[in-house]
Coordinates of C-alpha atoms in Angstrom, one line a residue:
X578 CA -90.8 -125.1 344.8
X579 CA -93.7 -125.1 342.4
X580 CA -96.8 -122.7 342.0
X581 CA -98.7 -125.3 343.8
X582 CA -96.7 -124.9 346.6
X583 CA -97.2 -121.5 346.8
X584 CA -101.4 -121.7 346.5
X585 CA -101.3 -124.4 349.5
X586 CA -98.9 -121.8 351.7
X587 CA -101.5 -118.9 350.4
X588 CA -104.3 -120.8 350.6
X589 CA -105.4 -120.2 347.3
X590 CA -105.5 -121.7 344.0
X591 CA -102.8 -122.4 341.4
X592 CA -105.0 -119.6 339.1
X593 CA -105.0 -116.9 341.2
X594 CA -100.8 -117.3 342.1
X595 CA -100.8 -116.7 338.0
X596 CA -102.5 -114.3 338.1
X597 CA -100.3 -112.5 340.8
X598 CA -97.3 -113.6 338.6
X599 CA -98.6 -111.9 335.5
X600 CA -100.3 -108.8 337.0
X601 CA -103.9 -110.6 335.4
X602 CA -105.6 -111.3 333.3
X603 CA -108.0 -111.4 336.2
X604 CA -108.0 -108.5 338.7
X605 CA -106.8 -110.1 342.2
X606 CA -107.9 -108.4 345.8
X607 CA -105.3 -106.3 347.5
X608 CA -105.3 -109.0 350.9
X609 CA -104.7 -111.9 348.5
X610 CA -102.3 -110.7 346.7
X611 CA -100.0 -109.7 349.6
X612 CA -100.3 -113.3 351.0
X613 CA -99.3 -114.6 347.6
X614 CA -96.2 -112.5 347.4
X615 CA -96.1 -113.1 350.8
X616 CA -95.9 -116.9 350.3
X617 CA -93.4 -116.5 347.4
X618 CA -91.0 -114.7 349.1
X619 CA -91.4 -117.3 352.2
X620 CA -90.6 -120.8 350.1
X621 CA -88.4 -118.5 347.7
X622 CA -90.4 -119.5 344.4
X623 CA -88.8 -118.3 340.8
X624 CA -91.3 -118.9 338.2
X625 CA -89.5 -120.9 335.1
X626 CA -88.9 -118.5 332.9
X627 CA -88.3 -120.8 329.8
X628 CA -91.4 -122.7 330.3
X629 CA -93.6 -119.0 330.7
X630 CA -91.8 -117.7 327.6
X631 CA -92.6 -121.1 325.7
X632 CA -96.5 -121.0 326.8
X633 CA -96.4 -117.5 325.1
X634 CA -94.9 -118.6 322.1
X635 CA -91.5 -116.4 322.6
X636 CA -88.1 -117.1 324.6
X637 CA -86.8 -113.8 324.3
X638 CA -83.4 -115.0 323.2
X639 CA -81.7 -113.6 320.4
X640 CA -78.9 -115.3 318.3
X641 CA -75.8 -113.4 317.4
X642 CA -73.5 -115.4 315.2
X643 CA -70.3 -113.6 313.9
X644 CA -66.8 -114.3 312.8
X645 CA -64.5 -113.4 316.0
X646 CA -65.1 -111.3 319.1
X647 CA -61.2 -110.7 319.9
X648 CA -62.0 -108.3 316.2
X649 CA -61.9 -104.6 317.7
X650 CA -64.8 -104.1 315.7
X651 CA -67.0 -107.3 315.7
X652 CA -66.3 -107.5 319.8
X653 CA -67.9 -103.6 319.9
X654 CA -70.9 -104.5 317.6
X655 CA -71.6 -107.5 319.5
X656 CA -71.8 -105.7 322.6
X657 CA -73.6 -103.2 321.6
X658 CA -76.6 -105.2 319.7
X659 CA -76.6 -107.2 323.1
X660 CA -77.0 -103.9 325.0
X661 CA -79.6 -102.7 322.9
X662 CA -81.5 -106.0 323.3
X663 CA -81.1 -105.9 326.5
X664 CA -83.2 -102.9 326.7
X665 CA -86.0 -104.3 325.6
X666 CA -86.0 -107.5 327.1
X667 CA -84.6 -110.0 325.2
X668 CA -81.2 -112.3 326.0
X669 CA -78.4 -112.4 323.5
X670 CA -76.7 -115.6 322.7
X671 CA -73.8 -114.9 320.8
X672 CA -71.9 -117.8 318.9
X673 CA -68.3 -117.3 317.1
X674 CA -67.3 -118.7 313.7
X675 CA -64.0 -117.7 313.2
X676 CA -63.7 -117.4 310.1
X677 CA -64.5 -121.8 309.9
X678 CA -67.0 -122.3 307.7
X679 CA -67.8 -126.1 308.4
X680 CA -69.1 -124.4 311.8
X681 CA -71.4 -121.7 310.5
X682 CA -74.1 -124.0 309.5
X683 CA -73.9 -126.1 312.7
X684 CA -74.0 -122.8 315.2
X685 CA -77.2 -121.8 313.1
X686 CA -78.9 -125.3 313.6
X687 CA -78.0 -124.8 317.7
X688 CA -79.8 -121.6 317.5
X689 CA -82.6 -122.6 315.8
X690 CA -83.1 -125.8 317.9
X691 CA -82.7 -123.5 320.8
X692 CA -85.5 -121.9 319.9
X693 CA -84.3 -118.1 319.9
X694 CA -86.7 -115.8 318.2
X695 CA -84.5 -114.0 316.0
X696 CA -80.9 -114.4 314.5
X697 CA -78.5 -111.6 313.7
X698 CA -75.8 -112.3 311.2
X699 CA -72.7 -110.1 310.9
X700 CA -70.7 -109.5 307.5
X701 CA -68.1 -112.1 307.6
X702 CA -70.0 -115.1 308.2
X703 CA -70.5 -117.0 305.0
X704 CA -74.0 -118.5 305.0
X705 CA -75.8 -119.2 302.2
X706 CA -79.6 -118.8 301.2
X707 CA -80.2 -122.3 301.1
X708 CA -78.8 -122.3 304.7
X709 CA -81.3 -119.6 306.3
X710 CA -84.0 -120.1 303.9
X711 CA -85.4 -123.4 306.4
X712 CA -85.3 -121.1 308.9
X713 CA -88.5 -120.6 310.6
X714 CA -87.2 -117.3 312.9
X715 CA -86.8 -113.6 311.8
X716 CA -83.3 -113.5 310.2
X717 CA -81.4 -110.0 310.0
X718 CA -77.9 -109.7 307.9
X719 CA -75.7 -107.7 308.6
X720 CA -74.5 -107.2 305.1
X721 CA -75.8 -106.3 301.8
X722 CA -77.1 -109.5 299.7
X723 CA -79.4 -107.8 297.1
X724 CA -80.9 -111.4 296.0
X725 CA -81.5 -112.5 299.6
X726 CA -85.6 -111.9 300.8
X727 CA -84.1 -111.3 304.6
X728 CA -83.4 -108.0 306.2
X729 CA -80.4 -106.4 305.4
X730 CA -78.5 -103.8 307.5
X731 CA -75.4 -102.7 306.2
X732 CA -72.5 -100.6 305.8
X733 CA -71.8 -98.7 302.8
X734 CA -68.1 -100.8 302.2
X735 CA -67.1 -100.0 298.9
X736 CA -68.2 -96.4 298.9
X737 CA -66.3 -95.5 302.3
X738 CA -63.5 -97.4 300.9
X739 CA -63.5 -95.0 298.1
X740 CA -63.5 -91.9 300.1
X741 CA -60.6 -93.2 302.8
X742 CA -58.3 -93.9 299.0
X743 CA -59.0 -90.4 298.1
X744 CA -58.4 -89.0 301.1
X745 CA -54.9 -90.4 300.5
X746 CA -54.8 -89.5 296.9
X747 CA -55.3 -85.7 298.3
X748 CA -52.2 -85.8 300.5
X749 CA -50.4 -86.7 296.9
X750 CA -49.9 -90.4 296.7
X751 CA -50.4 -92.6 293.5
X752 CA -49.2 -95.6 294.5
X753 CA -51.2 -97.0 297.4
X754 CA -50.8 -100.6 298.3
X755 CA -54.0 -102.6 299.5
X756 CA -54.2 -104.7 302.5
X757 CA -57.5 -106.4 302.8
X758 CA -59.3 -110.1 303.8
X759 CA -60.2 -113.0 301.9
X760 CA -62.8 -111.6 298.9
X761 CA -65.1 -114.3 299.7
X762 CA -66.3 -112.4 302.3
X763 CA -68.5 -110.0 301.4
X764 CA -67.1 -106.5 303.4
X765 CA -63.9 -107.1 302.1
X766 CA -64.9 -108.3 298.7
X767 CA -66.4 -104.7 298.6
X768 CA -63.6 -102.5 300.8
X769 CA -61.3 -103.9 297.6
X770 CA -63.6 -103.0 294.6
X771 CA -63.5 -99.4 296.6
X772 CA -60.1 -99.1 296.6
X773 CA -59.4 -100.1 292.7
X774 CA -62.7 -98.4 291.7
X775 CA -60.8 -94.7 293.1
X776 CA -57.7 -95.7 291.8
X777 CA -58.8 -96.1 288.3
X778 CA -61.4 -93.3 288.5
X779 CA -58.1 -90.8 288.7
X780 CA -55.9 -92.7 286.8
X781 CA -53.7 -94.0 289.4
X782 CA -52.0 -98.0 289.7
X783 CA -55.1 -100.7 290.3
X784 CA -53.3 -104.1 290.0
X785 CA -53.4 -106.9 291.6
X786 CA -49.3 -106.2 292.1
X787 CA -50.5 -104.2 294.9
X788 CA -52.9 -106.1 296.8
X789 CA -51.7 -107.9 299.6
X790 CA -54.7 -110.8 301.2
X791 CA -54.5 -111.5 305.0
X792 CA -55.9 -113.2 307.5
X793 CA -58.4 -110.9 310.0
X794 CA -56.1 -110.8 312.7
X795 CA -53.2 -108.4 313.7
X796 CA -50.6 -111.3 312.4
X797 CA -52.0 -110.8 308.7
X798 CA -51.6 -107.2 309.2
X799 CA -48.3 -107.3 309.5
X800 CA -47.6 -110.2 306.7
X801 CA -49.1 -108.0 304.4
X802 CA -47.4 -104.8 305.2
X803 CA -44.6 -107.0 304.7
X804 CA -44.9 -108.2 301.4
X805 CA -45.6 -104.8 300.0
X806 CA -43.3 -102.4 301.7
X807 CA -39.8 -104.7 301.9
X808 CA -37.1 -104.3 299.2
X809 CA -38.1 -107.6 297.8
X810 CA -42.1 -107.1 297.5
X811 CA -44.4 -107.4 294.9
X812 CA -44.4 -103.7 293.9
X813 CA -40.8 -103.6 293.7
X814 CA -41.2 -106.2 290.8
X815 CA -43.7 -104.2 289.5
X816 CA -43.1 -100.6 289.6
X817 CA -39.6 -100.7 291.0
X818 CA -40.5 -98.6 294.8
X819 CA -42.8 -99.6 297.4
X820 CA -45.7 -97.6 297.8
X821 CA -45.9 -94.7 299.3
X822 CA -49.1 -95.2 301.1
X823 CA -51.4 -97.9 302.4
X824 CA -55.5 -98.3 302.2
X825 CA -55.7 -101.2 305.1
X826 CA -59.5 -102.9 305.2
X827 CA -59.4 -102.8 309.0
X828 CA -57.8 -101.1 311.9
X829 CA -57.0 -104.6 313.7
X830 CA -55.1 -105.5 310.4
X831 CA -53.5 -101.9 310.3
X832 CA -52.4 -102.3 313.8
X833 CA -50.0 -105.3 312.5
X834 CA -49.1 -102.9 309.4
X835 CA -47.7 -100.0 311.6
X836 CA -45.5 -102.5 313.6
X837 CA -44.3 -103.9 310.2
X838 CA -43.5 -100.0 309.4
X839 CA -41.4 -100.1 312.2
X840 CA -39.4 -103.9 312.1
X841 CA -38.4 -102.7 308.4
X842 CA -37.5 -98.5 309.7
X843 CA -40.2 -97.0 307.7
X844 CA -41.4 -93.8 309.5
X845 CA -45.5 -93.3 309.7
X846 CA -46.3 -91.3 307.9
X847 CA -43.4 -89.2 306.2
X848 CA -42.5 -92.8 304.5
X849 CA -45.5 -94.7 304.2
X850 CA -49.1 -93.3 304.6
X851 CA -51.9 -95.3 306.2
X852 CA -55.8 -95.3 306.4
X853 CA -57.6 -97.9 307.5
X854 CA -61.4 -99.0 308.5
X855 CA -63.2 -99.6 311.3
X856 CA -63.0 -96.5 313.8
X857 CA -62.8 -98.7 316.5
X858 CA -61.6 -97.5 319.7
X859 CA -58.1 -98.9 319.9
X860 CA -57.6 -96.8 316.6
X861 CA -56.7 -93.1 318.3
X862 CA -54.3 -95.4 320.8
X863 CA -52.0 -96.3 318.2
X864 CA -48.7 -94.2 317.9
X865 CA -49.1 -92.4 315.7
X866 CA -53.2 -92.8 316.1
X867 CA -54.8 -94.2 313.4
X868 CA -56.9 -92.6 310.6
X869 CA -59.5 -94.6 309.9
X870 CA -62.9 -94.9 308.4
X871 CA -65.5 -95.3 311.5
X872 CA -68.4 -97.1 311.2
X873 CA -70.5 -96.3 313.9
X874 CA -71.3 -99.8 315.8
X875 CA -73.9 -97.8 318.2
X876 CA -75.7 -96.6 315.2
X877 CA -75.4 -99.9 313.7
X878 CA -76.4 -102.2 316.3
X879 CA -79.9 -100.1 316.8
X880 CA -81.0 -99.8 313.2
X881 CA -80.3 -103.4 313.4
X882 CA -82.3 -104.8 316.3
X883 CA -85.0 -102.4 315.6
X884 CA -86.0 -104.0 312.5
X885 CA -85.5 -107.3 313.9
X886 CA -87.5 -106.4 316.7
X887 CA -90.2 -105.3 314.4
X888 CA -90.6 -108.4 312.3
X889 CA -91.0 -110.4 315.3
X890 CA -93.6 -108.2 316.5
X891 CA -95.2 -108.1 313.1
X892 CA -94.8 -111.2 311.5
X893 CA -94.8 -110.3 307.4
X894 CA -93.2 -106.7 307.5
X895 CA -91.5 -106.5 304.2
X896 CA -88.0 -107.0 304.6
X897 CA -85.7 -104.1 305.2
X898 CA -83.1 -102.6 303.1
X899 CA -80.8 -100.5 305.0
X900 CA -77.3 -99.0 303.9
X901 CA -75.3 -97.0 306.2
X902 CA -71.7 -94.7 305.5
X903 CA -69.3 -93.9 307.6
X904 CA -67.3 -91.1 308.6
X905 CA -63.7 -90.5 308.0
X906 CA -61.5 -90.1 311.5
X907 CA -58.6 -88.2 310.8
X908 CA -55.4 -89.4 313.3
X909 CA -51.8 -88.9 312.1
X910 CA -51.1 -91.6 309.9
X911 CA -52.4 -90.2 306.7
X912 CA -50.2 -87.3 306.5
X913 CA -52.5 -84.7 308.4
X914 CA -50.7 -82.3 310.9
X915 CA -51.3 -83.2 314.4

């Protein structure tokens, strides 16, 4: 059924049905417009929404492109930016990388060629300038880039890094191993200059003989819990013991760390100490439940579409700088009594 259709069944023109549709912009009489909606609901018209949102210039679509849903954390952000959106109108199409760079640049180009009116980018997803500067939509980034033009949104990473290390440093513990992603990406990068930074600010071991890279998931978790804490780990080369605590970059990593605690019979946390980051809600589910730096994806996800929202409305706003900490969430694995 087409809007013609419903002017012949209304017996008036294709004008006035628009008109009906979009409450204007000419006033329409009170008898015509109940035939209208009348015929509408008779033939069972849907106006093409596409086609309406492309005559006004906009297709209320919004592109969300991070690394990997099944993340605790990314799968909570993700739904909560596409709640928020929803609120004001617009569809969310989300797009994962994991972690693949060959396919970041493609998933942008299906965006863009879709038409969406903004992009959101999470921390994680590796795109370059060069790669959003062609970009004709507003851009938001979720992650400090300090020579980028676009909107940035971030969390504070190195500085809440910081505080979780000294939050282990007060329960006693000098050597505290380091379990954290590839530096190339730019949270992790900084969660790692946090944790030497606090080390070597009080004196206490910062080398790379206790840094353990892993791969997002809960399987480099446990890899890398592995490699520090058994008899025949890195720090044992080193220093001759294991340490005594962990600072973990995520919770979904520190997950596989507390179950490599267990395979080798090391008791959480009387024998090994553990924060991590994150504060998603999995964390307090853990036995014993996790303390962990939370970074408020609510909080997050609104600070972010707003701006976004407001350079579409506004076309020039100067680009926002936004940094964001966290809170510490103190579980039982740091050493804290229940």
């Amino acid at each position: 059924m087409t809007r013609s259709d419903v002017a012949r069944a209304a017996g008036v023109s294709p004008a006035v049905v628009s008109y009906v549709l979009n409450n204007g912009p000419r006033p329409v009489a009170a008898r015509t417009r109940e035939r209208v909606l009348a015929a509408i609901d008779q033939l069972g018209y849907r106006p093409n929404a596409i086609a309406s949102a492309l005559r006004g210039g906009s297709t209320q679509t919004i592109g969300l492109l991070t690394p990997n849903r099944s993340n605790p954390f990314y799968g909570s952000l993700a739904e909560e930016i596409e709640r928020t959106l929803t609120e004001q109108g617009y569809l969310t199409l989300t797009a994962s990388t994991y972690g693949y760079r060959s396919s970041e640049e493609r998933l942008l180009r299906t965006f863009v060629d879709r038409q969406t009116d903004g992009l959101i980018i999470t921390s994680g997803v590796s795109l370059s300038g060069a790669a959003l500067a062609g970009v004709d939509q507003s851009v938001l980034v979720l992650e400090e880039r300090p020579d980028s033009s676009l909107s940035t949104v971030s969390m504070d990473d190195e500085s809440d890094a910081a505080r979780a290390v000294d939050h282990l440093q007060v329960h006693g513990h000098d050597l505290i191993g380091c379990i954290v992603g590839p530096p190339y990406v730019s949270a992790d990068g900084l969660r790692l200059a946090g944790w030497r930074g606090q080390q070597r600010r009080t004196g206490r071991p910062a080398s790379d003989g206790l840094v353990a890279l892993a791969d997002a998931g809960e399987e480099g978790g446990y890899q890398a819990a592995g490699l520090l804490l058994s008899e025949h780990g890195r720090p044992w080369a080193v220093y001759g013991r294991r340490p005594t605590a962990l600072f973990v970059a995520s919770d979904v990593q520190a997950f596989g760390a507390l179950h490599a605690c267990w395979e080798l019979g090391l008791s959480v946390p009387d024998d090994v100490a553990l924060v991590s980051m994150g504060g998603t809600r999995a964390a307090r589910f853990t036995i014993p439940p996790l303390t962990t730096m939370r970074q408020d994806t609510e909080y997050l996800a609104r600070i972010a579409c707003a701006h976004l929202l407001e350079d579409i409305r506004h076309p020039g706003t100067p680009p926002a700088r936004v940094r964001l900490t966290g809170n510490l969430v103190v579980g039982h694995t740091c050493g804290c009594s229940p």
